Coordinates of C-alpha atoms and ligand atoms in Angstrom, one line a residue:
M1 CA -85.6 -43.2 44.7
N2 CA -87.8 -41.1 46.9
P3 CA -91.6 -41.0 46.8
T4 CA -92.9 -38.3 44.5
R5 CA -95.3 -35.6 45.8
Y6 CA -96.6 -35.0 42.3
S7 CA -99.5 -36.8 40.5
E8 CA -99.0 -38.0 36.9
Q9 CA -101.1 -35.2 35.7
E10 CA -99.0 -32.6 37.5
I11 CA -95.8 -34.1 36.2
A12 CA -97.2 -34.1 32.6
W13 CA -98.3 -30.4 33.0
L14 CA -94.9 -29.3 34.4
Q15 CA -93.0 -31.0 31.5
S16 CA -95.3 -29.6 28.8
V17 CA -95.2 -26.0 30.2
D18 CA -91.4 -26.2 30.8
R19 CA -90.8 -27.4 27.2
D20 CA -93.2 -25.0 25.5
T21 CA -92.8 -21.8 27.7
V22 CA -89.4 -21.7 29.5
W23 CA -86.6 -20.8 27.1
H24 CA -83.6 -22.6 28.7
A25 CA -80.2 -21.3 28.6
F26 CA -77.6 -22.8 26.3
S27 CA -80.2 -25.3 25.1
Q28 CA -81.6 -26.2 21.7
M29 CA -85.3 -26.0 22.4
S30 CA -86.6 -28.0 19.4
N31 CA -85.9 -31.3 21.2
Y32 CA -85.6 -30.1 24.8
A33 CA -86.2 -32.7 27.7
G34 CA -84.4 -31.6 30.9
L35 CA -84.8 -32.7 34.4
I36 CA -87.3 -30.8 36.7
I37 CA -85.8 -30.6 40.2
D38 CA -88.1 -30.6 43.1
R39 CA -85.7 -30.1 45.9
G40 CA -82.0 -30.5 47.1
E41 CA -80.6 -32.4 50.0
G42 CA -76.9 -31.9 50.7
N43 CA -75.1 -32.8 47.5
W44 CA -78.0 -34.4 46.0
L45 CA -80.8 -33.1 43.7
I46 CA -84.2 -34.9 43.7
D47 CA -86.5 -34.5 40.7
I48 CA -90.3 -34.5 40.5
H49 CA -90.3 -38.2 40.0
G50 CA -88.4 -38.6 43.3
K51 CA -85.2 -39.8 41.5
R52 CA -82.0 -38.7 43.2
Y53 CA -79.0 -37.3 41.4
L54 CA -75.5 -36.5 42.8
D55 CA -75.0 -32.8 41.9
A56 CA -71.5 -33.5 40.6
A57 CA -71.6 -30.1 38.7
S58 CA -72.5 -28.1 41.8
S59 CA -75.5 -26.7 39.8
L60 CA -73.2 -25.1 37.3
W61 CA -70.2 -24.6 39.7
C62 CA -72.1 -22.6 42.2
N63 CA -73.4 -24.8 45.1
V64 CA -70.1 -25.2 46.9
H65 CA -71.8 -26.4 50.1
G66 CA -74.5 -28.4 48.5
H67 CA -78.2 -27.6 48.8
C68 CA -80.3 -26.6 51.8
H69 CA -77.2 -26.2 54.1
P70 CA -78.5 -25.4 57.5
A71 CA -76.1 -22.5 58.1
I72 CA -76.9 -20.7 54.8
N73 CA -80.6 -21.4 55.1
R74 CA -80.6 -19.8 58.6
A75 CA -78.6 -16.8 57.5
I76 CA -81.0 -16.0 54.7
A77 CA -84.0 -16.7 56.9
D78 CA -82.7 -14.4 59.7
Q79 CA -82.0 -11.6 57.2
L80 CA -85.5 -12.1 55.7
E81 CA -86.9 -11.2 59.1
K82 CA -85.1 -7.8 58.8
V83 CA -85.3 -6.6 55.3
A84 CA -85.2 -8.4 51.9
H85 CA -83.9 -5.5 49.7
V86 CA -82.0 -2.2 50.2
T87 CA -80.8 -0.3 47.2
N88 CA -77.0 0.1 46.9
L89 CA -77.6 3.7 45.4
G90 CA -76.9 6.0 48.3
M91 CA -77.8 3.3 50.9
S92 CA -76.2 0.3 52.6
H93 CA -76.9 -2.6 54.9
P94 CA -74.8 -4.1 57.8
E95 CA -74.7 -7.5 56.1
T96 CA -73.4 -6.0 52.9
I97 CA -70.8 -3.9 54.7
R98 CA -69.7 -6.9 56.6
L99 CA -69.3 -8.9 53.4
A100 CA -67.2 -6.1 51.7
E101 CA -64.9 -6.0 54.7
R102 CA -64.6 -9.9 54.6
L103 CA -63.9 -9.9 50.9
I104 CA -61.1 -7.3 51.3
R105 CA -59.6 -9.2 54.2
L106 CA -59.5 -12.5 52.1
A107 CA -58.5 -11.1 48.7
P108 CA -55.0 -10.3 47.5
E109 CA -53.7 -7.3 49.3
S110 CA -53.8 -5.0 46.3
L111 CA -57.6 -5.0 46.4
K112 CA -59.3 -2.5 48.7
H113 CA -62.8 -1.6 47.3
V114 CA -65.8 -3.7 46.4
F115 CA -68.5 -3.0 43.7
F116 CA -71.4 -5.3 44.0
C117 CA -73.2 -6.7 40.9
S118 CA -75.6 -9.5 40.1
D119 CA -74.0 -12.1 38.0
G120 CA -70.6 -13.0 36.5
A121 CA -71.1 -11.1 33.2
S122 CA -72.1 -7.9 35.0
A123 CA -69.0 -8.1 37.2
V124 CA -66.8 -8.3 34.1
E125 CA -68.7 -5.5 32.4
V126 CA -68.2 -3.1 35.2
A127 CA -64.5 -4.1 35.5
M128 CA -64.0 -3.1 31.8
K129 CA -65.8 0.2 32.3
I130 CA -63.8 1.0 35.3
A131 CA -60.6 0.3 33.5
F132 CA -61.6 2.4 30.6
Q133 CA -62.7 5.4 32.7
F134 CA -59.7 5.1 35.0
W135 CA -57.3 6.0 32.2
K136 CA -59.4 9.0 31.1
Q137 CA -59.2 10.5 34.6
S138 CA -56.0 9.3 36.1
G139 CA -53.1 11.5 36.8
A140 CA -51.9 14.5 35.0
A141 CA -52.2 13.1 31.5
P142 CA -55.5 11.5 30.7
Q143 CA -55.2 8.7 28.2
E144 CA -57.5 7.4 25.4
R145 CA -57.1 3.7 26.0
N146 CA -60.0 1.7 24.6
K147 CA -58.7 -1.7 23.9
F148 CA -58.6 -4.9 26.0
L149 CA -56.0 -7.5 25.5
V150 CA -57.6 -10.9 26.1
L151 CA -56.7 -14.6 25.9
G152 CA -57.5 -16.8 23.0
N153 CA -60.7 -18.8 23.6
A154 CA -61.7 -16.6 26.5
Y155 CA -65.1 -16.8 28.1
H156 CA -66.3 -14.0 30.4
G157 CA -70.1 -14.2 30.1
D158 CA -72.9 -13.6 27.5
T159 CA -73.7 -9.9 27.5
I160 CA -72.5 -8.0 24.5
G161 CA -69.5 -6.5 26.2
T162 CA -68.4 -9.8 27.6
V163 CA -69.0 -11.5 24.3
A164 CA -66.7 -8.9 22.7
V165 CA -63.8 -10.0 24.8
G166 CA -64.8 -13.7 24.5
G167 CA -63.3 -16.0 21.8
V168 CA -65.2 -19.3 21.9
E169 CA -66.2 -19.9 18.3
Q170 CA -69.4 -21.7 19.0
F171 CA -70.8 -19.0 21.4
H172 CA -69.3 -15.8 20.0
R173 CA -68.8 -15.9 16.2
L174 CA -72.4 -15.1 15.2
F175 CA -72.4 -11.8 17.1
Q176 CA -69.2 -10.4 15.6
P177 CA -70.9 -7.5 13.8
L178 CA -72.2 -6.2 17.1
L179 CA -68.9 -6.3 19.0
F180 CA -66.1 -3.8 19.8
P181 CA -62.6 -4.7 18.6
V182 CA -60.2 -6.3 21.1
L183 CA -56.6 -7.6 21.0
R184 CA -56.4 -11.3 21.4
G185 CA -53.3 -13.4 22.1
P186 CA -52.9 -17.1 22.0
C187 CA -54.7 -19.6 24.4
P188 CA -52.0 -20.8 26.8
Y189 CA -52.7 -24.5 26.6
G190 CA -50.8 -26.2 29.4
S191 CA -51.5 -28.6 32.2
R192 CA -51.4 -28.6 36.1
M193 CA -51.1 -32.4 36.4
H194 CA -48.4 -32.9 33.7
S195 CA -46.2 -29.9 33.9
E196 CA -42.9 -31.3 32.7
R197 CA -42.5 -28.7 29.8
S198 CA -44.5 -26.0 31.5
E199 CA -41.7 -23.4 31.8
A200 CA -41.0 -23.5 28.1
V201 CA -44.7 -23.5 27.3
A202 CA -45.4 -20.5 29.6
Q203 CA -42.5 -18.6 28.2
K204 CA -43.6 -19.2 24.5
H205 CA -47.0 -17.6 25.3
L206 CA -45.6 -14.8 27.4
D207 CA -43.3 -13.9 24.4
A208 CA -46.4 -13.6 22.2
Y209 CA -48.1 -11.4 24.8
R210 CA -44.9 -9.3 25.2
S211 CA -45.0 -8.6 21.4
L212 CA -48.6 -7.5 21.5
L213 CA -47.9 -5.2 24.5
E214 CA -44.7 -3.8 22.8
E215 CA -46.9 -2.8 19.8
H216 CA -50.1 -1.7 21.6
A217 CA -49.5 -0.9 25.3
R218 CA -50.6 2.8 24.9
E219 CA -54.0 1.6 23.6
I220 CA -54.7 -1.1 26.1
A221 CA -57.0 -0.2 29.1
A222 CA -56.3 -3.6 30.6
V223 CA -55.3 -7.2 30.2
L224 CA -58.3 -9.3 31.0
L225 CA -57.8 -13.0 31.8
E226 CA -59.2 -16.0 33.7
P227 CA -56.3 -17.0 35.9
L228 CA -54.8 -20.5 35.8
L229 CA -57.7 -22.3 34.1
Q230 CA -60.0 -21.2 31.3
C231 CA -63.2 -23.2 32.3
A232 CA -65.7 -22.6 29.6
A233 CA -63.0 -22.8 26.9
G234 CA -63.2 -26.5 27.5
M235 CA -61.1 -26.7 30.8
V236 CA -57.8 -25.2 29.5
Y237 CA -55.2 -25.3 32.2
H238 CA -52.5 -22.8 31.9
P239 CA -48.8 -23.7 32.4
P240 CA -47.6 -22.7 36.0
G241 CA -45.8 -19.4 35.8
F242 CA -48.1 -17.9 33.0
L243 CA -50.2 -15.9 35.4
K244 CA -47.2 -14.4 37.2
G245 CA -45.5 -13.7 33.9
M246 CA -48.6 -11.8 32.7
A247 CA -48.9 -9.8 35.9
E248 CA -45.2 -8.7 35.4
L249 CA -45.9 -7.7 31.8
C250 CA -48.8 -5.6 32.9
R251 CA -46.5 -3.8 35.4
E252 CA -43.7 -3.4 32.9
F253 CA -46.0 -2.0 30.2
D254 CA -48.0 0.0 32.7
T255 CA -51.4 -1.4 32.0
L256 CA -54.1 -2.7 34.3
L257 CA -54.6 -6.4 35.1
I258 CA -58.2 -7.6 35.5
V259 CA -58.6 -11.3 36.7
D260 CA -61.9 -13.0 36.2
E261 CA -62.2 -15.5 39.1
I262 CA -65.8 -16.1 38.7
A263 CA -65.3 -19.8 38.0
V264 CA -62.0 -20.5 39.8
G265 CA -62.3 -18.3 42.8
M266 CA -64.1 -18.6 46.2
G267 CA -62.2 -21.8 47.3
R268 CA -63.0 -23.7 44.2
C269 CA -59.4 -23.9 43.0
G270 CA -58.2 -25.2 46.3
R271 CA -57.4 -21.7 47.6
M272 CA -59.7 -18.9 48.3
F273 CA -58.4 -17.0 45.1
A274 CA -56.6 -18.5 42.1
C275 CA -54.1 -15.5 42.2
E276 CA -52.7 -16.8 45.5
Y277 CA -51.0 -19.7 43.6
E278 CA -48.6 -17.2 42.0
S279 CA -48.7 -14.4 44.4
V280 CA -50.3 -12.1 42.0
Q281 CA -51.8 -8.7 43.0
P282 CA -54.2 -7.7 40.4
D283 CA -55.8 -4.3 39.9
V284 CA -59.2 -5.6 39.4
L285 CA -60.7 -9.0 40.4
C286 CA -64.2 -10.4 39.6
I287 CA -66.0 -13.0 41.6
G288 CA -69.4 -14.6 41.4
K289 CA -70.8 -18.2 41.2
G290 CA -69.7 -19.8 44.5
L291 CA -69.8 -16.4 46.4
T292 CA -73.3 -17.1 47.7
G293 CA -73.0 -20.8 47.7
G294 CA -75.4 -20.9 44.8
Y295 CA -78.2 -19.5 46.8
L296 CA -78.8 -16.0 45.4
P297 CA -77.4 -14.1 42.4
M298 CA -74.5 -11.9 43.5
S299 CA -71.2 -11.0 42.1
A300 CA -68.6 -8.5 42.8
T301 CA -65.7 -6.5 41.3
L302 CA -62.9 -5.7 43.6
T303 CA -60.4 -2.9 42.8
S304 CA -57.2 -1.3 44.1
R305 CA -57.1 1.9 45.9
R306 CA -55.2 3.6 43.0
I307 CA -58.3 2.9 40.7
F308 CA -60.9 3.9 43.3
E309 CA -59.1 7.2 43.9
A310 CA -59.1 8.1 40.3
F311 CA -62.9 8.3 40.6
L312 CA -62.9 10.8 43.4
G313 CA -63.6 14.4 42.5
D314 CA -66.5 16.1 40.9
A315 CA -69.7 14.6 39.3
S316 CA -67.9 14.0 36.0
Q317 CA -65.6 11.5 37.7
T318 CA -68.4 9.4 39.1
L319 CA -68.8 5.7 38.0
Y320 CA -72.2 5.9 36.4
H321 CA -72.9 2.2 36.6
G322 CA -75.1 0.1 38.8
H323 CA -77.4 -3.0 39.0
T324 CA -80.7 -2.9 40.7
Y325 CA -79.9 -5.8 43.1
G326 CA -76.2 -5.0 43.7
G327 CA -75.3 -5.6 47.3
N328 CA -78.7 -7.2 48.1
P329 CA -78.8 -8.0 51.9
L330 CA -80.2 -11.5 51.4
A331 CA -77.5 -12.4 49.0
A332 CA -74.9 -10.8 51.3
A333 CA -76.2 -12.9 54.2
A334 CA -75.8 -16.0 52.0
A335 CA -72.3 -15.0 51.0
N336 CA -71.1 -14.3 54.6
A337 CA -72.4 -17.7 55.7
T338 CA -70.9 -19.4 52.6
L339 CA -67.5 -17.7 53.0
E340 CA -67.3 -18.7 56.7
L341 CA -67.9 -22.4 55.7
T342 CA -65.5 -22.3 52.8
Q343 CA -62.8 -20.6 54.9
S344 CA -63.1 -23.3 57.7
M345 CA -62.9 -26.1 55.1
L346 CA -59.8 -24.6 53.6
D347 CA -58.2 -24.2 57.1
S348 CA -59.1 -27.7 58.3
G349 CA -57.6 -29.3 55.2
T350 CA -60.9 -30.9 54.1
I351 CA -60.7 -29.3 50.6
S352 CA -57.1 -30.4 50.2
D353 CA -58.1 -34.0 51.2
R354 CA -60.9 -34.1 48.6
T355 CA -58.6 -32.5 46.0
N356 CA -56.0 -35.3 46.6
Q357 CA -58.7 -38.0 46.3
M358 CA -59.8 -36.4 43.0
K359 CA -56.2 -36.5 41.8
T360 CA -55.9 -40.2 42.5
E361 CA -59.2 -40.9 40.8
L362 CA -58.3 -38.8 37.8
E363 CA -55.0 -40.5 37.4
G364 CA -56.8 -43.9 37.6
L365 CA -58.9 -42.8 34.5
Q366 CA -55.9 -41.8 32.5
S367 CA -55.1 -45.3 31.2
M368 CA -58.5 -45.8 29.7
S369 CA -58.4 -46.0 25.9
M370 CA -61.3 -43.5 25.5
V371 CA -59.7 -40.9 27.9
R372 CA -57.5 -38.4 26.0
R373 CA -56.8 -36.2 28.9
V374 CA -57.3 -35.6 32.6
D375 CA -56.2 -32.6 34.6
Q376 CA -57.0 -30.8 37.7
L377 CA -56.7 -27.6 39.7
G378 CA -58.2 -27.9 43.2
M379 CA -61.8 -29.1 43.0
L380 CA -61.8 -28.3 39.2
G381 CA -61.1 -31.5 37.3
V382 CA -61.6 -32.6 33.7
V383 CA -61.9 -35.8 31.8
E384 CA -61.6 -35.3 28.1
L385 CA -62.8 -38.1 25.8
G386 CA -61.8 -39.1 22.4
G387 CA -59.4 -41.1 20.4
P388 CA -56.6 -40.0 18.1
S389 CA -59.0 -38.4 15.8
N390 CA -61.2 -35.8 17.4
D391 CA -64.1 -35.3 15.0
P392 CA -66.1 -38.5 14.9
L393 CA -66.1 -38.7 18.7
R394 CA -67.5 -35.3 19.5
R395 CA -70.6 -36.6 21.0
L396 CA -69.0 -39.1 23.3
S397 CA -69.0 -36.8 26.4
K398 CA -72.7 -36.0 25.8
R399 CA -73.4 -39.8 25.6
V400 CA -71.4 -40.5 28.7
C401 CA -73.3 -37.8 30.7
E402 CA -76.6 -39.1 29.5
E403 CA -75.7 -42.6 30.8
L404 CA -74.4 -41.1 34.0
L405 CA -77.8 -39.5 34.6
L406 CA -79.4 -43.0 34.4
E407 CA -76.9 -44.0 37.2
G408 CA -78.0 -40.9 39.3
V409 CA -75.0 -38.7 38.6
W410 CA -75.4 -35.3 37.1
L411 CA -72.5 -33.9 35.0
R412 CA -72.6 -31.5 32.1
P413 CA -70.4 -31.9 29.1
L414 CA -68.4 -29.1 27.5
G415 CA -67.5 -30.2 23.9
N416 CA -65.4 -33.3 24.4
A417 CA -64.5 -32.4 27.9
I418 CA -66.5 -33.4 31.0
P419 CA -65.7 -30.9 33.7
I420 CA -65.7 -32.5 37.3
V421 CA -66.7 -29.6 39.5
P422 CA -68.4 -31.2 42.5
P423 CA -69.5 -29.3 45.7
L424 CA -66.6 -28.6 48.0
S425 CA -68.7 -30.4 50.5
I426 CA -68.7 -33.7 48.6
S427 CA -68.0 -36.6 50.9
H428 CA -65.2 -39.2 50.3
A429 CA -67.9 -41.8 49.6
E430 CA -69.8 -39.5 47.2
L431 CA -66.7 -38.6 45.3
K432 CA -65.8 -42.3 45.0
L433 CA -69.4 -43.1 43.8
L434 CA -69.0 -40.3 41.1
F435 CA -65.7 -41.8 39.8
D436 CA -66.9 -45.4 40.0
S437 CA -70.0 -44.4 37.9
L438 CA -67.8 -42.5 35.5
R439 CA -65.4 -45.3 35.0
R440 CA -68.2 -47.8 34.5
V441 CA -70.0 -45.6 32.0
I442 CA -66.9 -44.8 29.9
Q443 CA -66.1 -48.5 29.7
R444 CA -69.7 -49.3 28.7
V445 CA -69.8 -46.6 26.0
A446 CA -66.4 -47.6 24.7
M447 CA -67.6 -51.2 24.4
E448 CA -70.7 -50.2 22.7
G449 CA -68.7 -48.2 20.3
D450 CA -66.3 -51.0 19.7
N451 CA -69.2 -53.4 19.0
S452 CA -70.8 -51.0 16.5
G453 CA -67.3 -50.2 15.0
R454 CA -67.8 -46.5 15.5
L455 CA -65.4 -45.9 18.4
A456 CA -62.7 -48.5 17.9
H457 CA -59.3 -47.0 18.0
Ligands
PLP501 C1 -64.9 -17.1 33.9 C2 -66.3 -16.8 33.8 N1 -66.6 -15.5 33.7 C3 -67.8 -15.0 33.6 C4 -68.9 -15.9 33.6 C5 -70.3 -15.4 33.5 O1 -71.0 -15.6 34.7 P1 -72.6 -15.5 34.7 O2 -73.1 -16.7 33.9 O3 -72.9 -15.5 36.1 O4 -73.0 -14.2 34.0 C6 -68.6 -17.3 33.7 C7 -69.7 -18.2 33.7 O5 -69.6 -19.4 33.5 C8 -67.3 -17.7 33.8 O6 -67.0 -19.0 33.8

């Protein structure tokens, strides 16, 4: 506990205005009572009462180097002395140019151009528009390709376009009347930690996508997928080989491959890009979240030269798309500093050490009666709770996260799953503290359940 710098009246005022005025994302406001964070120190958040929380969710998978990192703070402060904003429409800035060059140097070789946006959904929106327009003006025979082939349970953001390609019942079903039609294949449920049958599982799903492509390839502008792991779908890990297989199908059926690395990219998956695991060269790649270390909103859509060149010509071939803050120099400065840190952590083996520690901890949880599944890709882990029957236990993960908060660990549930997505900068001791707390709380909740007869299994 740290001393608070707020009086009781100030705290009461902040809580009441927050509840009554701020409409919080993905939150039922009728009974809202969230934390109010005053500041961050390294991997910790400190609320207005002075209580400290380990930010084990990296402030929604973004703050890969924690909070108030001196190098990122300095990069932003230095840039602020020069200029805060320069439009990307017909203008540029050295920091933004340096970032574009850096991204192309780091990204899969197929990618040569960078379109800057503001958040994950806008990066996916522009990826889809680029793919659609590409076919209209590429080569000698322009083609009308207005469908996207997407994965079951996909999540790519909350704008109408990204909701159309999404498939998470709870988030997307209501908006169906507003959405354009898409082709949807199965969700490739697999595992990274338990991959005994993975080849057969990958092949089964690839066969289903082959059938869809055989029938519809000429209508499909692009296959859009989150590679290796569908995070918001409830941490669905794909069987190894599925991504590579999908990339090969895209080549065989001459359609584009868009990969959404907004959650898994930027070092989060244990490599800079998830595509590296299966040596995949996508046509378009979207990044966001950890790009600026969670400091400022910025995302980017990277494309191949072939795609970029289809937009060269007269005014009618222009990509008429843009976001006011795309390429913002403050965000670019944060991103350059972040990527330098991430790269050096990848090179020094720090991320792989932490990943191995997380693997051991997750394996240790596996034997607990209330734990149905653990899995991991780099610094993206999951603990799924429940017994043999799913339904009565749906709120377990929520209860566990509420109890964890009392212990000073912040994690956010996703259905029955608890994603474990801590900062890449988490220390050995902090990661141990996280899992010690998680083990203790799961045990306690299971015992309370047993005592009340509700959770016994
Ligand atoms: C895979 C993926 N794509 C897109 C998005 C949307 O990003 P944003 O919330 O920044 O719009 C998310 C957000 O969680 C995501 O996980």
